[in-house]
Short mmCIF file of C-alpha atoms in Angstrom, two decimals:
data_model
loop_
_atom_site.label_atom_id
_atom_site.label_comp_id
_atom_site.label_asym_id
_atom_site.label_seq_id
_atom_site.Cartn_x
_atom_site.Cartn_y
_atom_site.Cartn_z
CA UNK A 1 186.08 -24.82 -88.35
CA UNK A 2 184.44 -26.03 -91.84
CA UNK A 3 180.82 -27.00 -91.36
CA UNK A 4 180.52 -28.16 -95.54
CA UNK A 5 177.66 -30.56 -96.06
CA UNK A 6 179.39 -30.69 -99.63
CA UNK A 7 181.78 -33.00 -101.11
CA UNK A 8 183.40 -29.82 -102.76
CA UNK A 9 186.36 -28.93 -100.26
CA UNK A 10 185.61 -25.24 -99.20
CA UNK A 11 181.67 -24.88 -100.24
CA UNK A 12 179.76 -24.65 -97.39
CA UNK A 13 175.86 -25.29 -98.17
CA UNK A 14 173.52 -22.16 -97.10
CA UNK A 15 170.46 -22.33 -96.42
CA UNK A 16 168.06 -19.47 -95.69
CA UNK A 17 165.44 -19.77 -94.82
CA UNK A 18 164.16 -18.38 -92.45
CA UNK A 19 161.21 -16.87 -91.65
CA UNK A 20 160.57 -13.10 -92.53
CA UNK A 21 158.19 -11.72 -90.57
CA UNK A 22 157.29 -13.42 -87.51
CA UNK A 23 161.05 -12.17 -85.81
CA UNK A 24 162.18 -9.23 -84.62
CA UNK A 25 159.35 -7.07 -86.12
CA UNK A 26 155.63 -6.85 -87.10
CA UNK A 27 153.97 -7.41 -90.03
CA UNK A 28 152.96 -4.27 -91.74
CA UNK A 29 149.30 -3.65 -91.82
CA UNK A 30 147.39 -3.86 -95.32
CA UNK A 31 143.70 -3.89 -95.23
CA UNK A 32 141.71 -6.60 -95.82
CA UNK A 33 141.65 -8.02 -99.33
CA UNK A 34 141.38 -10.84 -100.83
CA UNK A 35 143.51 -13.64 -100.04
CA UNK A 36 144.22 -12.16 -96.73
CA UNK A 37 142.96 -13.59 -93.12
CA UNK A 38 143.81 -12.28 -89.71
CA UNK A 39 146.55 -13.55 -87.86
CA UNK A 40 146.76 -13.46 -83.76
CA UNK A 41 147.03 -10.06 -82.36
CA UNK A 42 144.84 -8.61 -84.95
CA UNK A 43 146.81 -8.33 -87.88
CA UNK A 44 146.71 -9.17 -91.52
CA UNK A 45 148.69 -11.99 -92.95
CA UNK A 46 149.04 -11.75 -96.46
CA UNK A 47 148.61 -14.40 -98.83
CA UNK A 48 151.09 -13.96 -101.18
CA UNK A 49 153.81 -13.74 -99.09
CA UNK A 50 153.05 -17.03 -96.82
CA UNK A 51 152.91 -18.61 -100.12
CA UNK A 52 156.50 -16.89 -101.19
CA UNK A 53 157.53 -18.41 -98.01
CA UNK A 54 156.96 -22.01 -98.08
CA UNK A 55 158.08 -22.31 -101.73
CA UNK A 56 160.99 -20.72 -101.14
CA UNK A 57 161.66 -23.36 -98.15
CA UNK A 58 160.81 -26.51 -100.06
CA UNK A 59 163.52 -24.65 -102.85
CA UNK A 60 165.81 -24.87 -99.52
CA UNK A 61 165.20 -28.27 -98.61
CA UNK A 62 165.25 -29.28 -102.01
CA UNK A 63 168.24 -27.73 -102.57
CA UNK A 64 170.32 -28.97 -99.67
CA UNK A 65 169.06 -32.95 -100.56
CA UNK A 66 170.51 -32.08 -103.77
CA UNK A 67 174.17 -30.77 -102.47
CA UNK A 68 174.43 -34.07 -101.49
CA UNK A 69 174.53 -36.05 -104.79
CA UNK A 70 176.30 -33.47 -107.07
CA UNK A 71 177.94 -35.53 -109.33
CA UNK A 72 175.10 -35.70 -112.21
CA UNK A 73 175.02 -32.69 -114.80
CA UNK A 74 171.66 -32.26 -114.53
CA UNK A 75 170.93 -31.96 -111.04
CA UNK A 76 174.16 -29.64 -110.83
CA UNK A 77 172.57 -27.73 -113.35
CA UNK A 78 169.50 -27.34 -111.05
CA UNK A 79 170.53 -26.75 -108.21
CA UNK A 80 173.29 -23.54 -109.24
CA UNK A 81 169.67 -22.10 -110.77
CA UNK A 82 167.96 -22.96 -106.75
CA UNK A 83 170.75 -21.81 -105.67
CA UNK A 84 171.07 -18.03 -107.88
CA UNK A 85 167.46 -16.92 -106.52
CA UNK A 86 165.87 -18.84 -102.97
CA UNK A 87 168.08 -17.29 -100.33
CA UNK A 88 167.98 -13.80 -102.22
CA UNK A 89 164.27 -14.03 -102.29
CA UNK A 90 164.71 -15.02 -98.35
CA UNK A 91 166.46 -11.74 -97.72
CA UNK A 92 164.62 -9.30 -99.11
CA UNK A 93 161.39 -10.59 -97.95
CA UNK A 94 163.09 -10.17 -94.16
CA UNK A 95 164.21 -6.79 -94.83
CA UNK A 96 160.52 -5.51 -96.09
CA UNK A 97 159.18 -6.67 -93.27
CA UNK A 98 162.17 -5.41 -91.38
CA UNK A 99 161.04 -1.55 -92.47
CA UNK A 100 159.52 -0.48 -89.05
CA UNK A 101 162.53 -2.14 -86.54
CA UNK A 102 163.87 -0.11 -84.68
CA UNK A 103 165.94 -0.20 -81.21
CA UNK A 104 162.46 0.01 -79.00
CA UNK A 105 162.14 -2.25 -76.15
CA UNK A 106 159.32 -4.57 -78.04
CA UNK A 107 161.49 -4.58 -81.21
CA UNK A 108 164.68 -6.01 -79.66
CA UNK A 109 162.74 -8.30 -77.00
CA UNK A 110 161.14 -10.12 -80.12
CA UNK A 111 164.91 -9.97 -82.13
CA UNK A 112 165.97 -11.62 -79.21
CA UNK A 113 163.48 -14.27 -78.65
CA UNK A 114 163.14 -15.17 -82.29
CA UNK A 115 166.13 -14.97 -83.70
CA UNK A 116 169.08 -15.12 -80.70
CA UNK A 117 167.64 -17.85 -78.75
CA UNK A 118 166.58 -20.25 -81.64
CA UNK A 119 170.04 -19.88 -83.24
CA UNK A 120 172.11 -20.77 -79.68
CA UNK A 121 169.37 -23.51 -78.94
CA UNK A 122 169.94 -25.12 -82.33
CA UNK A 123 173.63 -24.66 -82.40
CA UNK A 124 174.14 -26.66 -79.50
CA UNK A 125 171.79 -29.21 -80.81
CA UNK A 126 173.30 -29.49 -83.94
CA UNK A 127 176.84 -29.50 -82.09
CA UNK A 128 175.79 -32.35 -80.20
CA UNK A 129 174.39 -34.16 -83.21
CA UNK A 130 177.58 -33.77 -84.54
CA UNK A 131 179.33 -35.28 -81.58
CA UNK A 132 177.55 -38.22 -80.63
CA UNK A 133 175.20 -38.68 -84.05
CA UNK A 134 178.77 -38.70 -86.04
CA UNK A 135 180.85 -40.27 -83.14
CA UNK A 136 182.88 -37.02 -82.97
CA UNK A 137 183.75 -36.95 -79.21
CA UNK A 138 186.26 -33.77 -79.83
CA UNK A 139 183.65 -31.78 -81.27
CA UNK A 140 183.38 -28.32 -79.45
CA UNK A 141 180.04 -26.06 -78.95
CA UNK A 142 180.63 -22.57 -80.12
CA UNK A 143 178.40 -20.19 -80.88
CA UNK A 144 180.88 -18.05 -83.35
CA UNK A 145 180.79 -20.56 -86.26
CA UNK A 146 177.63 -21.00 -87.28
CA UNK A 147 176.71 -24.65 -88.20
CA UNK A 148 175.80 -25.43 -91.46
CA UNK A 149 172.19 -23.33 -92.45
CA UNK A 150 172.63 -21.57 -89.05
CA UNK A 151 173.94 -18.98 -90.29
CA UNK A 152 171.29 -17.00 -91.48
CA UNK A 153 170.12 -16.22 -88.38
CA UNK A 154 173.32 -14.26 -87.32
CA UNK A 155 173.15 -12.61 -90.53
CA UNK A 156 169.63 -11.33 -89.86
CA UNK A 157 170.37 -10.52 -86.28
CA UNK A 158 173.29 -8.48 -88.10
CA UNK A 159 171.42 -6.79 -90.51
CA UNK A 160 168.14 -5.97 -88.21
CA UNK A 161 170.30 -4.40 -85.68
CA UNK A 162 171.83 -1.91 -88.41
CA UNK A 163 168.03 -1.50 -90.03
CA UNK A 164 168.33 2.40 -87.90
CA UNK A 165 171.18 3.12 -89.87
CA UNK A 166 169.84 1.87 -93.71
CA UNK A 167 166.59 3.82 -92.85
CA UNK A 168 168.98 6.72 -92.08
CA UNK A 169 171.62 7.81 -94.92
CA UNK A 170 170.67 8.75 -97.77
CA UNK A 171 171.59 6.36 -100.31
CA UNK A 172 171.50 2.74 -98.87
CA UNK A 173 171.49 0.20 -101.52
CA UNK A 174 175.22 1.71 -103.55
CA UNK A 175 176.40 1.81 -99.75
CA UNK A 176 175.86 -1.71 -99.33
CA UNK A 177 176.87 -3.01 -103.11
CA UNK A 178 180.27 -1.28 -101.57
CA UNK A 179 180.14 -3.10 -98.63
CA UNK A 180 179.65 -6.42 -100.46
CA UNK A 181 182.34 -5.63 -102.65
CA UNK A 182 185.01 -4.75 -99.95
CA UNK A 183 183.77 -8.04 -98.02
CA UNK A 184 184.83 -10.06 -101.46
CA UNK A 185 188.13 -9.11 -101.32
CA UNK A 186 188.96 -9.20 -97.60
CA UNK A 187 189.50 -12.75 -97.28
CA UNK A 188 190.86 -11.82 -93.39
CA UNK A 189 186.95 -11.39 -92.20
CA UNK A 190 187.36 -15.19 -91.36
CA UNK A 191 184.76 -17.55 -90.41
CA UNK A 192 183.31 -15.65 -87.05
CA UNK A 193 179.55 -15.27 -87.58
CA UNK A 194 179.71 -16.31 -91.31
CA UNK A 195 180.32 -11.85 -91.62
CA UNK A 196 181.78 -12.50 -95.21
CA UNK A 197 177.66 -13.48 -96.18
CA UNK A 198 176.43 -10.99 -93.97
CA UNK A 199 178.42 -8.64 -96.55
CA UNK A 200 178.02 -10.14 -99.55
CA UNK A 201 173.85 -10.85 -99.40
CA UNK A 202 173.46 -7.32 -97.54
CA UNK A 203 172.20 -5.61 -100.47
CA UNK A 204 169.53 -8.15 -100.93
CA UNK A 205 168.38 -6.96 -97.26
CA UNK A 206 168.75 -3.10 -97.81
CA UNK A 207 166.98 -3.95 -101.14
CA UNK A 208 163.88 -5.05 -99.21
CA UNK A 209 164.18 -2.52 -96.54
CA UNK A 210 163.33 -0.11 -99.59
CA UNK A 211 160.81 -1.47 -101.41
CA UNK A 212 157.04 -0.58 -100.98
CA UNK A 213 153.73 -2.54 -101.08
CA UNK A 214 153.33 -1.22 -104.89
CA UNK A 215 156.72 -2.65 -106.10
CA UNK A 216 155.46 -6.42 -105.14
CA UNK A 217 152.16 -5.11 -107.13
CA UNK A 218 154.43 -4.59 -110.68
CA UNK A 219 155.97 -7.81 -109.98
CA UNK A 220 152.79 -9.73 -109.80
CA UNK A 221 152.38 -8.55 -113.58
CA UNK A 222 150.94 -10.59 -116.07
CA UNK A 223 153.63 -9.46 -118.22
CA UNK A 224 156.70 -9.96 -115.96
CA UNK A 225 154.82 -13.79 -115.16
CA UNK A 226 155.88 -14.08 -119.10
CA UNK A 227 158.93 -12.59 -119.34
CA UNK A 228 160.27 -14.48 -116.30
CA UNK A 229 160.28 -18.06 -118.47
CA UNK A 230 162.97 -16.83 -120.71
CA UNK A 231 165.11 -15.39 -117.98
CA UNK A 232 164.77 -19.00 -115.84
CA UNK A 233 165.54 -20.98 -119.60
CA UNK A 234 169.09 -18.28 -119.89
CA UNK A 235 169.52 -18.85 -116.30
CA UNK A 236 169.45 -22.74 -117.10
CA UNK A 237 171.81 -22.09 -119.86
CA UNK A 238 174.29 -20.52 -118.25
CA UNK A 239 174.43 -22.48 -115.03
CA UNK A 240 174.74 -25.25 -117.53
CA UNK A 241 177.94 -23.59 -119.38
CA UNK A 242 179.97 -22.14 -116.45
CA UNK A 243 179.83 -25.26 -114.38
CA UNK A 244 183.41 -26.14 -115.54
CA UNK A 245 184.67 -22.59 -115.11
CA UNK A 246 182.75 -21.07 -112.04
CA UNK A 247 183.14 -22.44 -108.45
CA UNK A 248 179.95 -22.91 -106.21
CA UNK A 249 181.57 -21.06 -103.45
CA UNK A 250 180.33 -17.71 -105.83
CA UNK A 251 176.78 -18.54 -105.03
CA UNK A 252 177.18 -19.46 -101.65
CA UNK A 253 178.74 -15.79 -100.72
CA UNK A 254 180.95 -17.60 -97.94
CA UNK A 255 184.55 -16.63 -98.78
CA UNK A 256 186.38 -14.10 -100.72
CA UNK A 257 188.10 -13.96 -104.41
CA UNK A 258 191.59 -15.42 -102.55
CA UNK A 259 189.70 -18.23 -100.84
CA UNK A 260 188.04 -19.13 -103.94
CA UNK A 261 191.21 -18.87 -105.78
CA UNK A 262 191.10 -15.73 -108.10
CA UNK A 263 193.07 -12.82 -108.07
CA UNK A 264 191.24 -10.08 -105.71
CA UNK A 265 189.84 -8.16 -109.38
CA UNK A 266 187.29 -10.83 -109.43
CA UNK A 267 185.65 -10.44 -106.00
CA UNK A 268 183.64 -7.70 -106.90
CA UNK A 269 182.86 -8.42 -110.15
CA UNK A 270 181.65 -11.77 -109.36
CA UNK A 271 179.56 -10.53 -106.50
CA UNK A 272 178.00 -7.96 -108.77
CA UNK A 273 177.36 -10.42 -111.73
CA UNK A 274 176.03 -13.13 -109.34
CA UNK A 275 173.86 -10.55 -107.26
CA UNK A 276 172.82 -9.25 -110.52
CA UNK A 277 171.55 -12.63 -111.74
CA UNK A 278 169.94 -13.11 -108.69
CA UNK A 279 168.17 -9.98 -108.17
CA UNK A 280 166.38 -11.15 -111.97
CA UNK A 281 165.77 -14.61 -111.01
CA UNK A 282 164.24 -13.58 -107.18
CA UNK A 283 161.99 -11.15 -109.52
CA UNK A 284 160.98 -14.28 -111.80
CA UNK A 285 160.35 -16.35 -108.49
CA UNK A 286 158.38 -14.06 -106.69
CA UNK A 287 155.88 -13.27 -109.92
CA UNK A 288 155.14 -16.92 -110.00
CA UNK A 289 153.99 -17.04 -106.43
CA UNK A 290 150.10 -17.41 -106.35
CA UNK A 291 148.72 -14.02 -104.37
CA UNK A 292 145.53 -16.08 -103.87
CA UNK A 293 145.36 -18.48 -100.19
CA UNK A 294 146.59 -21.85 -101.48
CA UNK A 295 146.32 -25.28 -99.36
CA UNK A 296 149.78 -24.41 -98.56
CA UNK A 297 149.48 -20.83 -97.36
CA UNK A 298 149.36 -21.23 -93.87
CA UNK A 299 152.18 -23.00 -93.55
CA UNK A 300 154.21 -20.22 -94.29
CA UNK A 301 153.78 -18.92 -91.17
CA UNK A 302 155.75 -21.87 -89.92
CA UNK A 303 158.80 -21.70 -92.24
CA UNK A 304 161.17 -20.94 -89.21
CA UNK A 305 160.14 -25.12 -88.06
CA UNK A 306 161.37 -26.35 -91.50
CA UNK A 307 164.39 -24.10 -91.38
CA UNK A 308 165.53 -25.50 -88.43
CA UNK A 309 164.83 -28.81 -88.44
CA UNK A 310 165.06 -30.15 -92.26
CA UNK A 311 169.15 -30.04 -91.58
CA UNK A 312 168.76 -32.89 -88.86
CA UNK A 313 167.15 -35.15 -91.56
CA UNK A 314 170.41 -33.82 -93.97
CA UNK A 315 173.13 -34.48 -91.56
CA UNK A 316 171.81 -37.54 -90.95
CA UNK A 317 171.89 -38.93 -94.24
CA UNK A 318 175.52 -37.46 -94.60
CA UNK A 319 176.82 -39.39 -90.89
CA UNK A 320 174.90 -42.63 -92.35
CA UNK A 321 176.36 -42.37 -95.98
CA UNK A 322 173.04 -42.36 -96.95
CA UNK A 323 173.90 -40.61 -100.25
CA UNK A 324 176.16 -42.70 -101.35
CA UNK A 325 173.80 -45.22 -102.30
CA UNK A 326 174.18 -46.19 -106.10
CA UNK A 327 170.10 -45.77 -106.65
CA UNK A 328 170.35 -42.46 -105.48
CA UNK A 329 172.30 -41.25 -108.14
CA UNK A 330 169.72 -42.36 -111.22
CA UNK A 331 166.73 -40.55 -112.30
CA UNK A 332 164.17 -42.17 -109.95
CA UNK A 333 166.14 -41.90 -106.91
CA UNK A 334 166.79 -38.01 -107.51
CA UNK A 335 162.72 -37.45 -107.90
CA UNK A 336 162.61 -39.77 -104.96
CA UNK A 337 165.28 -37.47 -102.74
CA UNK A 338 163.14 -34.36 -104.40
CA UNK A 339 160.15 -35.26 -103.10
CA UNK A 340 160.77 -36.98 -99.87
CA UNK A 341 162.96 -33.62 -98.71
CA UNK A 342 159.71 -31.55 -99.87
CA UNK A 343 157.45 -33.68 -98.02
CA UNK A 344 159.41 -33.53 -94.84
CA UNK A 345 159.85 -30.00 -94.66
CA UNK A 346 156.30 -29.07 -95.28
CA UNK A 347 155.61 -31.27 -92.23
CA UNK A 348 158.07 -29.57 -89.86
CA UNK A 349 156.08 -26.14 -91.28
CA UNK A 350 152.76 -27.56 -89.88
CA UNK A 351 151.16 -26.37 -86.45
CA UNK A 352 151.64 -29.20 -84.40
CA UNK A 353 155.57 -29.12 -84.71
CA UNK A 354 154.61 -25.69 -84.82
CA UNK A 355 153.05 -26.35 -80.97
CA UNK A 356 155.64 -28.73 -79.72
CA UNK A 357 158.46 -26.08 -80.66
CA UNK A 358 157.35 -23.02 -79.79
CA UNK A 359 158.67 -23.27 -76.48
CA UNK A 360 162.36 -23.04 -78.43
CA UNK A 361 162.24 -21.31 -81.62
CA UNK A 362 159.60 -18.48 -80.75
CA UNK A 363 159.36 -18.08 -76.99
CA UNK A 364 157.60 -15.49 -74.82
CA UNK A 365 160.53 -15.02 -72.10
CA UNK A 366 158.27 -12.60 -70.72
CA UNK A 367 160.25 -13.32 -67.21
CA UNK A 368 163.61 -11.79 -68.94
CA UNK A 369 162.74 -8.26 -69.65
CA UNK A 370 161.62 -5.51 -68.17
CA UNK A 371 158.48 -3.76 -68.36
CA UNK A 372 158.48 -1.24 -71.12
CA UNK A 373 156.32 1.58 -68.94
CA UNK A 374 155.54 3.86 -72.16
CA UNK A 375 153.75 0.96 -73.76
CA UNK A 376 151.62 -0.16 -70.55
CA UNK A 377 150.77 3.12 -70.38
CA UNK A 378 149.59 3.16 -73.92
CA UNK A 379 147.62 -0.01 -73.72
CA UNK A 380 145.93 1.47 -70.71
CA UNK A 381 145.03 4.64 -72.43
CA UNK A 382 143.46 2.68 -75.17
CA UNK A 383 141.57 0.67 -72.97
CA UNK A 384 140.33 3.48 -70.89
CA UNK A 385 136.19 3.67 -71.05
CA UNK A 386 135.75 6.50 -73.61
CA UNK A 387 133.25 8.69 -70.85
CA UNK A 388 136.22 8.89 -68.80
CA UNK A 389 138.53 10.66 -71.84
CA UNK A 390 138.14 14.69 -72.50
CA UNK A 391 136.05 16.04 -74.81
CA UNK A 392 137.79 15.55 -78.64
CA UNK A 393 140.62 13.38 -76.48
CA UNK A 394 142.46 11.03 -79.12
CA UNK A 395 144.10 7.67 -77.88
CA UNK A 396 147.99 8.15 -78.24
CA UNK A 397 148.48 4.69 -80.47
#
């Protein structure tokens, strides 16, 4: 089944987004600095990377309003650059703060609840959207062919569950450039779980699962700030020239060189180019993002909302022919479609959605697992009245 959002025959629209930390795993712990504030449970959210967060998700939005009226240069132009760099950045934000998963009960209770329930609650919504929103009465519910953006979320539940093994062998990142490279040119992978992007933005993932606290520190750079407006003007340039030569489906990562119609040479060396060109890009992005809190930082804690729920506003538009109005296509109706697609996801970011959701896309379900005994024992051990512990005793964290 072909969930495409785009007028271009086999280009299906991704859309990350998703949210990095809150799912599956922890934030790591950095001490208090500035531009940091404390988020429930104790911990440290920092800054920077709510702020990396919610641009990157307005870039999503953004980018998905545009898919819709492609046939202008320009905004073709723009959105193969949105396109090159936001879900990369995406990814290897979720694998650094993927670094400490592992297969513990707390780890895969939270994997489950934040990433495996949200993506079968919203594929049967959007299924039924589809069905009665589009007057498709023969339109089936599975949960194997992920609709439209959904498919991020069986990436990640992919990629967290094989975290153990990245932190394992020895040389990750050329193990999954192979991987990538074999997915390009195995066209027979199919459509089931969207596996031919879970191979080809891997690296991106394993990428992030490697990095360290002091890598985002170079980035932040004065220097690479500078450097990075040169590399978005080539990046302009070249999205610019290739459009007549280079199909979309290259960025989108969702078939392989047969699919897209070149001989099975050019899988891999389009997947390295493109990854290449968007590891630079992601680099540019993320030294622009302000480390300091912005009026916008908090809502990057809800970036999972806008994820979710931007694509009802998008399918909408596409079962109302919505974008095929004439005004749409000039100058003022593309700022107009820019800003009304930012507006609306930074509302589904903010904390009452954030309230009225919660219930769906981040749920306790403390009813559905069992009682991890090591870790009640823990918490009573730290709560134990200190004259009670031996002399010297340490509490086991």
């Amino acid at each position: 089944m072909t969930n495409s959002q785009r007028p271009y025959g086999n280009s299906r629209t991704p859309l990350p987004p998703a949210q990095a930390p809150a799912n599956g795993v922890p934030s790591p712990r950095t001490p208090p600095q500035e531009g940091t504030r404390p988020a429930p449970g104790g911990r440290q959210r920092d800054a920077y990377f709510d702020n990396a967060k919610y641009l990157a998700i307005v870039l999503v939005a953004v980018g998905h309003a545009w898919g819709q009226i492609l046939d202008d240069g320009a905004v073709e132009t723009a959105y193969r650059v949105v396109y090159l760099f936001h879900m990369p950045a995406f990814i290897l934000i979720s694998g650094y703060f993927s670094r400490g998963f592992d297969m513990g009960p707390r780890h895969v209770q939270r994997l489950i609840t934040g990433v495996v329930v949200p993506y079968a609650v919203f594929e049967t919504a959007y299924s039924l959207f589809q069905r009665y929103g589009n007057d498709e009465p023969g339109h089936g519910i599975t949960l194997l062919d992920p609709t439209y953006h959904l498919w991020f979320l069986c990436a990640l539940f992919v990629w967290r569950l094989t975290t153990p093994i990245w932190k394992a062998i020895r040389h990750p990142l050329p193990v999954s450039l192979v991987l990538a490279a074999l997915g390009s040119v195995s066209p027979q992978i199919g459509d089931d779980l969207e596996l031919q992007r879970v191979l080809q933005f891997l690296p991106f993932f394993v990428l992030g699962l490697t990095l360290r606290p002091e890598h985002f520190r170079m980035v932040k750079r004065r220097s690479v700030r500078l450097l990075s407006v040169p590399v978005f003007l080539a990046a302009t340039a070249v999205a610019w020239w290739t459009m007549p030569y280079m199909r979309l489906g290259w960025l989108y990562h969702s078939d392989g060189a047969a699919e897209l119609g070149a001989p099975w040479w050019a899988g891999p060396l389009m997947v390295f180019g493109t990854l290449a060109g968007s590891l630079l890009t992601t680099v540019c992005f993320l030294a622009w993002v302000p480390r300091r809190r912005m009026w916008f930082t908090a809502l990057g804690a809800g970036t999972i909302y806008g994820y979710l729920l931007h694509a009802f506003l998008v399918r909408a538009g596409n079962y109302t022919d919505f974008y095929d109005q004439p005004w749409l296509h000039e100058p003022l109706g593309v700022l107009g479609l820019t800003l009304f697609a930012a507006a609306a996801v930074t509302l589904l970011c903010t904390r009452p959605v954030q309230r009225a959701l919660r219930c769906v896309v981040e749920p306790r379900m403390a009813w559905a697992f069992r009682r991890d005994a090591g870790e009640a024992a823990r918490v009573r051990e730290q709560h134990r009245p200190a004259e009670v512990r031996a002399p010297g005793e340490k509490v086991s964290v």
